[in-house]
mmCIF file of N, CA and C in Angstrom:
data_model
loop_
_atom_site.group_PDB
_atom_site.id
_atom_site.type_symbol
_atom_site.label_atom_id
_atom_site.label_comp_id
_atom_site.label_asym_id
_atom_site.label_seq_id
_atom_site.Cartn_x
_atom_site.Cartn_y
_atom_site.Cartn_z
ATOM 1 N N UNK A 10 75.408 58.998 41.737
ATOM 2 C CA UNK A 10 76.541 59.857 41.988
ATOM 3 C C UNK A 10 76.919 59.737 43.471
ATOM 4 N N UNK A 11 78.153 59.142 43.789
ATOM 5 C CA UNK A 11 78.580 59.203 45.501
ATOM 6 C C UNK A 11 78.540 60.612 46.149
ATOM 7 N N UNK A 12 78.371 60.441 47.189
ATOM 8 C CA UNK A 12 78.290 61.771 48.209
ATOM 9 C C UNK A 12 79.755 62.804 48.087
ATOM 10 N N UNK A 13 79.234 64.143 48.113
ATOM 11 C CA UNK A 13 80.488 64.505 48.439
ATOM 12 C C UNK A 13 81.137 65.196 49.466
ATOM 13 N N UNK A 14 82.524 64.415 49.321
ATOM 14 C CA UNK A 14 83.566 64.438 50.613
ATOM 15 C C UNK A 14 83.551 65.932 50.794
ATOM 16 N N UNK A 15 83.244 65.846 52.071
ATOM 17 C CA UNK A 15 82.950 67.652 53.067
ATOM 18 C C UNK A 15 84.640 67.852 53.119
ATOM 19 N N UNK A 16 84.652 68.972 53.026
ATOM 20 C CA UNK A 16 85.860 70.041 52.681
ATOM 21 C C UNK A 16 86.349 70.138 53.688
ATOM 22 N N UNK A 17 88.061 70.553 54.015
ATOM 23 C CA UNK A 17 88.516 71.508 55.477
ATOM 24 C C UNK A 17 87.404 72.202 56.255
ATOM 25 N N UNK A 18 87.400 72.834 55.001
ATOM 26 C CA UNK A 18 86.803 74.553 55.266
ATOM 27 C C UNK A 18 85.450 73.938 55.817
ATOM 28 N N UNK A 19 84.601 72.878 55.491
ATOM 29 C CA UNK A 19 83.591 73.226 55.513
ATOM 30 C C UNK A 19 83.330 72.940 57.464
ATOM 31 N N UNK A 20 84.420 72.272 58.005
ATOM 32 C CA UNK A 20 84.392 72.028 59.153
ATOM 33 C C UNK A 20 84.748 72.971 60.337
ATOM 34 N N UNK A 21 84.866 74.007 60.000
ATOM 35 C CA UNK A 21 85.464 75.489 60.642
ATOM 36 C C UNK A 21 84.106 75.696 61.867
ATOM 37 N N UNK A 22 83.132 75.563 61.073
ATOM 38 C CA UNK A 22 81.231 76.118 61.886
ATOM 39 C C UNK A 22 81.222 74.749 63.017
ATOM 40 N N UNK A 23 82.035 73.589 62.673
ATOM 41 C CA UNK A 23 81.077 72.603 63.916
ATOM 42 C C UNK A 23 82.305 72.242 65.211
ATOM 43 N N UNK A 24 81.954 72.287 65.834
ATOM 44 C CA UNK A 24 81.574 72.683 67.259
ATOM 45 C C UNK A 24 82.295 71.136 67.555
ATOM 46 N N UNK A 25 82.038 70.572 67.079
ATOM 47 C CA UNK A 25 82.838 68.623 67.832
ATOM 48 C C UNK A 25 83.621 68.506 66.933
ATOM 49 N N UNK A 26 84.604 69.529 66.164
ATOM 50 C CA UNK A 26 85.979 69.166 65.187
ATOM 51 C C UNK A 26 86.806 69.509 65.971
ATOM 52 N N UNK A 27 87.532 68.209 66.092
ATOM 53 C CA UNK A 27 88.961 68.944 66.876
ATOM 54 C C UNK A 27 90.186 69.334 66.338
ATOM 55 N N UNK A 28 89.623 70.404 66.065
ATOM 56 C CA UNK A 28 90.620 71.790 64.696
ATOM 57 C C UNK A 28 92.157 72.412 66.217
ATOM 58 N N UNK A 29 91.580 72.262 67.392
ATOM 59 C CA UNK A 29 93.294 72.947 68.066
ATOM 60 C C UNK A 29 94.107 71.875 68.546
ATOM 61 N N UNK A 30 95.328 72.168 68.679
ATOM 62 C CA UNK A 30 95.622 71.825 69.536
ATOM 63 C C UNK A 30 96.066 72.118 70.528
ATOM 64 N N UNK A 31 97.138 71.130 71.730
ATOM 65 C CA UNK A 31 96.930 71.669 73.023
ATOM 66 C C UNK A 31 98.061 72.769 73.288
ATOM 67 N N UNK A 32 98.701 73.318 72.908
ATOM 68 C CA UNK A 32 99.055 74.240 72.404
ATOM 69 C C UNK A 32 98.495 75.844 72.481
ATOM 70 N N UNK A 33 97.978 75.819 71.251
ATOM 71 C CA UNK A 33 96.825 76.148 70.645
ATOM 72 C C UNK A 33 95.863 76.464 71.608
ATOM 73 N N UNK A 34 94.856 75.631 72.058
ATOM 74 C CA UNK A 34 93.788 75.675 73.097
ATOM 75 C C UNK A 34 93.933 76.196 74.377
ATOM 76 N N UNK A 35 95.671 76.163 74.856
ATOM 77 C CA UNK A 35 95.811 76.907 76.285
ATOM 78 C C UNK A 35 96.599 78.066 75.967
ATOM 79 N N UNK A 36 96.631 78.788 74.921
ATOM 80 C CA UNK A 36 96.961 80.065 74.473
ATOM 81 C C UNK A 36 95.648 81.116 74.538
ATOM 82 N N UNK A 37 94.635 80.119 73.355
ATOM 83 C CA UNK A 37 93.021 80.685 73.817
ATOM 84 C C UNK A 37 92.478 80.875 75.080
ATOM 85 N N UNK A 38 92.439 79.821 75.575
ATOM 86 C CA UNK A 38 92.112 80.090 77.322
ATOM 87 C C UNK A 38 93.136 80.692 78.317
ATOM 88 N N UNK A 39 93.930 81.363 77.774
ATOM 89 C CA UNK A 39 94.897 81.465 78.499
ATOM 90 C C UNK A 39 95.468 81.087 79.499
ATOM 91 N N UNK A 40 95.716 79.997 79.464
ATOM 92 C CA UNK A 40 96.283 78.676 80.371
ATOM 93 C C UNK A 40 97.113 77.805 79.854
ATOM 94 N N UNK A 41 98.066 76.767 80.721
ATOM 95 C CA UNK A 41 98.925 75.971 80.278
ATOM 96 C C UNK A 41 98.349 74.595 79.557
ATOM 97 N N UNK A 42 99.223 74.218 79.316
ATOM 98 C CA UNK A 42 98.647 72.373 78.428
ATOM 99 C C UNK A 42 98.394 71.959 79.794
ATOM 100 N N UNK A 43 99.503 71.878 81.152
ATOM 101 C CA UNK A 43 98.754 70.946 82.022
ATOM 102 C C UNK A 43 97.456 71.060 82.765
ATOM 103 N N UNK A 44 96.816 72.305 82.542
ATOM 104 C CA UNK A 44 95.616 72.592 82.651
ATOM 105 C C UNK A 44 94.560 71.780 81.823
ATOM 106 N N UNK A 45 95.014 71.713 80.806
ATOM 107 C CA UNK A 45 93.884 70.953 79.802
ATOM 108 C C UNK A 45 94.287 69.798 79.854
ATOM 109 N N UNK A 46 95.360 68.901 80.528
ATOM 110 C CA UNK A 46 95.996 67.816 80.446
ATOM 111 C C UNK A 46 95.139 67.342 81.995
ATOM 112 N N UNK A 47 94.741 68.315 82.678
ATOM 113 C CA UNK A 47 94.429 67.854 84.023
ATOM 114 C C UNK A 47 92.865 67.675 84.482
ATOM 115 N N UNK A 48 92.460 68.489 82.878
ATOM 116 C CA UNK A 48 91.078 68.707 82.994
ATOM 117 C C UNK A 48 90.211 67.193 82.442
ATOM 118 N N UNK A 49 91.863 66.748 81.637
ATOM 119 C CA UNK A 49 91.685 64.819 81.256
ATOM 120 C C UNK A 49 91.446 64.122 82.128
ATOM 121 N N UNK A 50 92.438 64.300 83.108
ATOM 122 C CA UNK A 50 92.692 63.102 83.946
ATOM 123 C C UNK A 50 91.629 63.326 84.948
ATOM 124 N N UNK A 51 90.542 64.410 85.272
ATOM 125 C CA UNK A 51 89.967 64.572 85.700
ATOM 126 C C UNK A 51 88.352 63.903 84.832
ATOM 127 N N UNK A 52 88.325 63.859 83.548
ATOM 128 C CA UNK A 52 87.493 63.044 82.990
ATOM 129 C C UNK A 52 86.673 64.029 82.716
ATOM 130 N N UNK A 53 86.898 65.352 82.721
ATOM 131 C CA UNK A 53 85.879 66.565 82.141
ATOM 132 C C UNK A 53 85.632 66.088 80.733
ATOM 133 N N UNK A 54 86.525 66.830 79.634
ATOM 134 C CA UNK A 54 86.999 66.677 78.909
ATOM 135 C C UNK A 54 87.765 65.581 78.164
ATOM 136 N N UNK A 55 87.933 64.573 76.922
ATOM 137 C CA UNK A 55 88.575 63.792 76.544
ATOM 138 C C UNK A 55 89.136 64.319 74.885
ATOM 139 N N UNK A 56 90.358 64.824 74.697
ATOM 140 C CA UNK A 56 90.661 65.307 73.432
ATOM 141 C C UNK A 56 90.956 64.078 72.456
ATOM 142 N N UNK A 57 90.436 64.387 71.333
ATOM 143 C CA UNK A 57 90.341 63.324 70.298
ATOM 144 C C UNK A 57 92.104 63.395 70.184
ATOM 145 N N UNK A 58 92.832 62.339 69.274
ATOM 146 C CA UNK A 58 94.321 62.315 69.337
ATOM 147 C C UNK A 58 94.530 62.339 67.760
ATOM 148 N N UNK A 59 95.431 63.047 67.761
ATOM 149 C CA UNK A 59 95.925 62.792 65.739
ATOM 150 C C UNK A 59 96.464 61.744 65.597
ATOM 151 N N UNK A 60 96.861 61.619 64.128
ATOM 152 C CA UNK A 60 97.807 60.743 63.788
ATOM 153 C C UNK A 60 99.277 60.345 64.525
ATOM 154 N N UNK A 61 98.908 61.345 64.957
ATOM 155 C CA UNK A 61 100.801 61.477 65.590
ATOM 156 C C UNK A 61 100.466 61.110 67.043
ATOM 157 N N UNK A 62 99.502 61.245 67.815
ATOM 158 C CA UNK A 62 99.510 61.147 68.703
ATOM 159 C C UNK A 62 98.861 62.082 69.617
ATOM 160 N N UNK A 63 99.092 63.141 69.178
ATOM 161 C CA UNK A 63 98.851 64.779 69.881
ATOM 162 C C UNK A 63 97.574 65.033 69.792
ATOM 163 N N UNK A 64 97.088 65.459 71.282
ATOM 164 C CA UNK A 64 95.782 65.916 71.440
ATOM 165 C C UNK A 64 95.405 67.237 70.877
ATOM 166 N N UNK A 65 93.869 66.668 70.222
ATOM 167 C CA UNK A 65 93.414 67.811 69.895
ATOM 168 C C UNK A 65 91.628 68.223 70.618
ATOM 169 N N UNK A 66 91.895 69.517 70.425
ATOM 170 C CA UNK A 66 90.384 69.868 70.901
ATOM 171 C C UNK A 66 89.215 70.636 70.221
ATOM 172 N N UNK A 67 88.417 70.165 70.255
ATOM 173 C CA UNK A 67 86.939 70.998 69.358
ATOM 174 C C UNK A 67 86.732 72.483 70.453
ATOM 175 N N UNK A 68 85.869 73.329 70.101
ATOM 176 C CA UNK A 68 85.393 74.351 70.378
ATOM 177 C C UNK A 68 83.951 74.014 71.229
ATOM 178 N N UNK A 69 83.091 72.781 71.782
ATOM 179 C CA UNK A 69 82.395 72.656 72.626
ATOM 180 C C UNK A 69 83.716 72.135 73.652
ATOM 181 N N UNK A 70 84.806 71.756 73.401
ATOM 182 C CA UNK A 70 85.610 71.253 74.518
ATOM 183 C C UNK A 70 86.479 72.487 75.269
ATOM 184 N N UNK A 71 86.887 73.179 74.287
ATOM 185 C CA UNK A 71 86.953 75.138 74.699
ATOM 186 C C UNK A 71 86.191 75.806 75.725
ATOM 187 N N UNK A 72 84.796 75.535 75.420
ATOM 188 C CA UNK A 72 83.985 76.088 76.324
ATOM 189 C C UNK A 72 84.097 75.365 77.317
ATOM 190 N N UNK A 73 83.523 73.978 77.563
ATOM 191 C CA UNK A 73 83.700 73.326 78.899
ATOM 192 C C UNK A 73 85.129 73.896 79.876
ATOM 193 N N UNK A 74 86.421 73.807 79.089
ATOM 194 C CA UNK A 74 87.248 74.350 79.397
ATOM 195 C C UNK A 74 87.664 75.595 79.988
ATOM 196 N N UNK A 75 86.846 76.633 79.553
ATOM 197 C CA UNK A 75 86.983 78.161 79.819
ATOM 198 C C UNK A 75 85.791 78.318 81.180
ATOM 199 N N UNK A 76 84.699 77.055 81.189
ATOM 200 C CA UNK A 76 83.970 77.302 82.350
ATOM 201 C C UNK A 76 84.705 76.684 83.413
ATOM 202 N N UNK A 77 85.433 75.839 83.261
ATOM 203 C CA UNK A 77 86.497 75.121 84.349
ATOM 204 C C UNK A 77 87.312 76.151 84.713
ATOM 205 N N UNK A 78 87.962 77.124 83.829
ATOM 206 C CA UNK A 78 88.983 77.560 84.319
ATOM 207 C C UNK A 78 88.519 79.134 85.412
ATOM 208 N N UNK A 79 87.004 79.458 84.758
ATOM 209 C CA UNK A 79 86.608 80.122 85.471
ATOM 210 C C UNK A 79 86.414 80.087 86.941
ATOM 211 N N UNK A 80 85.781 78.697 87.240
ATOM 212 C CA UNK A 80 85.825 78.021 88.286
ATOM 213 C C UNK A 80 87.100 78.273 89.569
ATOM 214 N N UNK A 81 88.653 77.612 88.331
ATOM 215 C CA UNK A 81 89.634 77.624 89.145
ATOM 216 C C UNK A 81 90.015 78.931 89.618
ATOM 217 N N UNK A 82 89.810 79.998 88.732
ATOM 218 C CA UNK A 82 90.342 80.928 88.612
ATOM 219 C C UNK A 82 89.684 81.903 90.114
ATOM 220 N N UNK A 83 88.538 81.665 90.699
ATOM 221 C CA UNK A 83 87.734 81.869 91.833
ATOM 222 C C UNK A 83 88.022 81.025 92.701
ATOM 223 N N UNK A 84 88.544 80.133 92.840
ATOM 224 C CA UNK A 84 89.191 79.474 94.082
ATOM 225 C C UNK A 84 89.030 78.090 94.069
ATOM 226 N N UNK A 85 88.064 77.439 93.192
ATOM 227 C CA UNK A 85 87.304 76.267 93.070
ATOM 228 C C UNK A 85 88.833 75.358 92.928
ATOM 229 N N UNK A 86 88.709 74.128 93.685
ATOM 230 C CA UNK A 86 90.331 73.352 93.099
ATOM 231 C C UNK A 86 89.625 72.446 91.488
ATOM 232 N N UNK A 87 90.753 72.336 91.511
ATOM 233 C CA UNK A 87 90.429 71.870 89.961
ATOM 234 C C UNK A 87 89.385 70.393 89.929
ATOM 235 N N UNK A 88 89.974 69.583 90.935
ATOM 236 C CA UNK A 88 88.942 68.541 91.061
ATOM 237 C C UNK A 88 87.593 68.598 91.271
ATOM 238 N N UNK A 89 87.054 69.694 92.239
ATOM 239 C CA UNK A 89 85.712 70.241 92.516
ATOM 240 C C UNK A 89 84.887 71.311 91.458
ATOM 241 N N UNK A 90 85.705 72.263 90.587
ATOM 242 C CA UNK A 90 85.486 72.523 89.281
ATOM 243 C C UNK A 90 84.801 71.335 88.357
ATOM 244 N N UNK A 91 85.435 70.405 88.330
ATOM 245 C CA UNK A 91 85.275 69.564 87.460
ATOM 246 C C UNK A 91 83.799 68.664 87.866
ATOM 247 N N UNK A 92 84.061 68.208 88.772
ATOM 248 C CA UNK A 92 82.557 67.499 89.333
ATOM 249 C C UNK A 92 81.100 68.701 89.684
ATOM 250 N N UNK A 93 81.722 69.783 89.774
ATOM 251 C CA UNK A 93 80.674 70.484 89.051
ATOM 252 C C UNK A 93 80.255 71.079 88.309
ATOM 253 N N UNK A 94 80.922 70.928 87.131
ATOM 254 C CA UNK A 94 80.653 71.246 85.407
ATOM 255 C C UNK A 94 79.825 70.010 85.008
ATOM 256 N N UNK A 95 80.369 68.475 85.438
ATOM 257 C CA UNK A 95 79.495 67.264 84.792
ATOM 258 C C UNK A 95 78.778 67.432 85.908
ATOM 259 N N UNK A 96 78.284 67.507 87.310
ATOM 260 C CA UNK A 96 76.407 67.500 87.643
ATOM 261 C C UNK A 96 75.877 68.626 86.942
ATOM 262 N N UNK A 97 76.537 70.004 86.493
ATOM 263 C CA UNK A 97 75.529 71.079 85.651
ATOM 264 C C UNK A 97 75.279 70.474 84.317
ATOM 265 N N UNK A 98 75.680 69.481 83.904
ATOM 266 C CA UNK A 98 75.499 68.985 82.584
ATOM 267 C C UNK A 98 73.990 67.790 82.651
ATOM 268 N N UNK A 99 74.627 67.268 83.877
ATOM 269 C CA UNK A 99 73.583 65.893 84.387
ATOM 270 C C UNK A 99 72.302 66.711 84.906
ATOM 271 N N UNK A 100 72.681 67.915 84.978
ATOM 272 C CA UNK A 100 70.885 68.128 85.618
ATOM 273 C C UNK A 100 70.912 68.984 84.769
ATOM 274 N N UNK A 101 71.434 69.568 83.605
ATOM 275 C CA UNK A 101 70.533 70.211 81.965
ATOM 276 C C UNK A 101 69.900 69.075 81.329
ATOM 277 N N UNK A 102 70.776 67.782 81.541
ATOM 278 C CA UNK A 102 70.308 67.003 80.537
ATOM 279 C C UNK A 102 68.578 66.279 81.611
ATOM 280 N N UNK A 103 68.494 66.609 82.543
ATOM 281 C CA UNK A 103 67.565 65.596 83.196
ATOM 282 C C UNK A 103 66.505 66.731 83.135
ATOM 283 N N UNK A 104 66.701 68.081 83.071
ATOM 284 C CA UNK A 104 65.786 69.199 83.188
ATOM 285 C C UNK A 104 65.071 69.177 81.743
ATOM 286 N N UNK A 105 66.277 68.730 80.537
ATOM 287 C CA UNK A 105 65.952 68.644 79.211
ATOM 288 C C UNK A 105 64.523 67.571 78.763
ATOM 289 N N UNK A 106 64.876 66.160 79.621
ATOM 290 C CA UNK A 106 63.992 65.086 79.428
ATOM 291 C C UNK A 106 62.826 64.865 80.344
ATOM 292 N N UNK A 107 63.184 65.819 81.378
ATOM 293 C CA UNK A 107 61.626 66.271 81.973
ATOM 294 C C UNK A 107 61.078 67.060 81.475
ATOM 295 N N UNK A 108 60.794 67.885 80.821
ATOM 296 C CA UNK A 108 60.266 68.757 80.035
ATOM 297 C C UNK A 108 60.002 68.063 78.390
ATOM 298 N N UNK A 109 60.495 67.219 78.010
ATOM 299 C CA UNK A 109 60.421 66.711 76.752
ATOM 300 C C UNK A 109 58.580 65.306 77.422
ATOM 301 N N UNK A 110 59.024 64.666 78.542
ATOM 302 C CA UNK A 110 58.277 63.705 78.768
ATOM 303 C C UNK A 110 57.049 64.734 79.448
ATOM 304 N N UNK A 111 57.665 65.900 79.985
ATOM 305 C CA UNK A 111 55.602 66.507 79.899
ATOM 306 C C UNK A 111 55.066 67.212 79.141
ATOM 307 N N UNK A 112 55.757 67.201 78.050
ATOM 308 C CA UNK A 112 55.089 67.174 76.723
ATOM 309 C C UNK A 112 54.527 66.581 76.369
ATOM 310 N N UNK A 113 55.127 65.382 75.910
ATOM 311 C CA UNK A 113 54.232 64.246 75.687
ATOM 312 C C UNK A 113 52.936 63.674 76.380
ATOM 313 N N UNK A 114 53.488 64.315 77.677
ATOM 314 C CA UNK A 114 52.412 63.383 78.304
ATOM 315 C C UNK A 114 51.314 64.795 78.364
ATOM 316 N N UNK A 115 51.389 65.729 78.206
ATOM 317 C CA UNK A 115 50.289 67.219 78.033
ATOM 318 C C UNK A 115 49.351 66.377 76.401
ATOM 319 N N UNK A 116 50.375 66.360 75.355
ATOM 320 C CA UNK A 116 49.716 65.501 74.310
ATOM 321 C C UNK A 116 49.148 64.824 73.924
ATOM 322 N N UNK A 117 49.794 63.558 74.737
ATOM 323 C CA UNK A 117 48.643 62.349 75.074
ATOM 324 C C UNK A 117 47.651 62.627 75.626
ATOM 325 N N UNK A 118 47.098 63.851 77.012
ATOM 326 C CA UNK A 118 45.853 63.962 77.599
ATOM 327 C C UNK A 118 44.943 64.543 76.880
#
């Protein structure tokens, strides 16, 4: 029996569907499209594109977004927002795999 094809609905819960658009997404954050258009060109963020063309955004891209705008919204310029949302990401993820490798290595001893 082939697998079966996951529903609309069933994509509502995950987090990397890009269910808004930009539109949409700077109504939620209460901000403009060129905000989320700038948060591109800045390389935070990359919105998946529809058929048509038109960017869309998931709800982990929301959040990144709403911590950027927090940023701006305190004085941070948007470019310096941005380079420090990806090093808080680069040192979760390096805090993540140091702690994973002294595990292992607690295990191995």
């Amino acid at each position: 029996m082939p697998p079966e094809k996951p529903r609309p609905a069933d994509r509502l819960d995950d987090d990397d569907y890009p269910a808004f658009t930009v539109g949409r997404a700077a109504d939620m954050l209460g901000t403009t499209p060129a905000f989320l258009r700038a948060l591109g060109e800045n390389r935070l963020i990359t919105p998946l594109r529809s058929a048509g063309g038109h960017r869309r955004y998931s709800r982990y891209q929301l959040r990144i977004a709403a911590r950027a705008r927090e940023l701006v919204d305190n004085g941070t310029p948007i470019e310096a927002a941005c380079r420090i949302i990806i090093l808080e990401d680069q040192l979760e993820e390096a805090l993540r795999i140091n702690e994973q490798q002294r595990r292992q290595h607690d295990s191995a001893g």
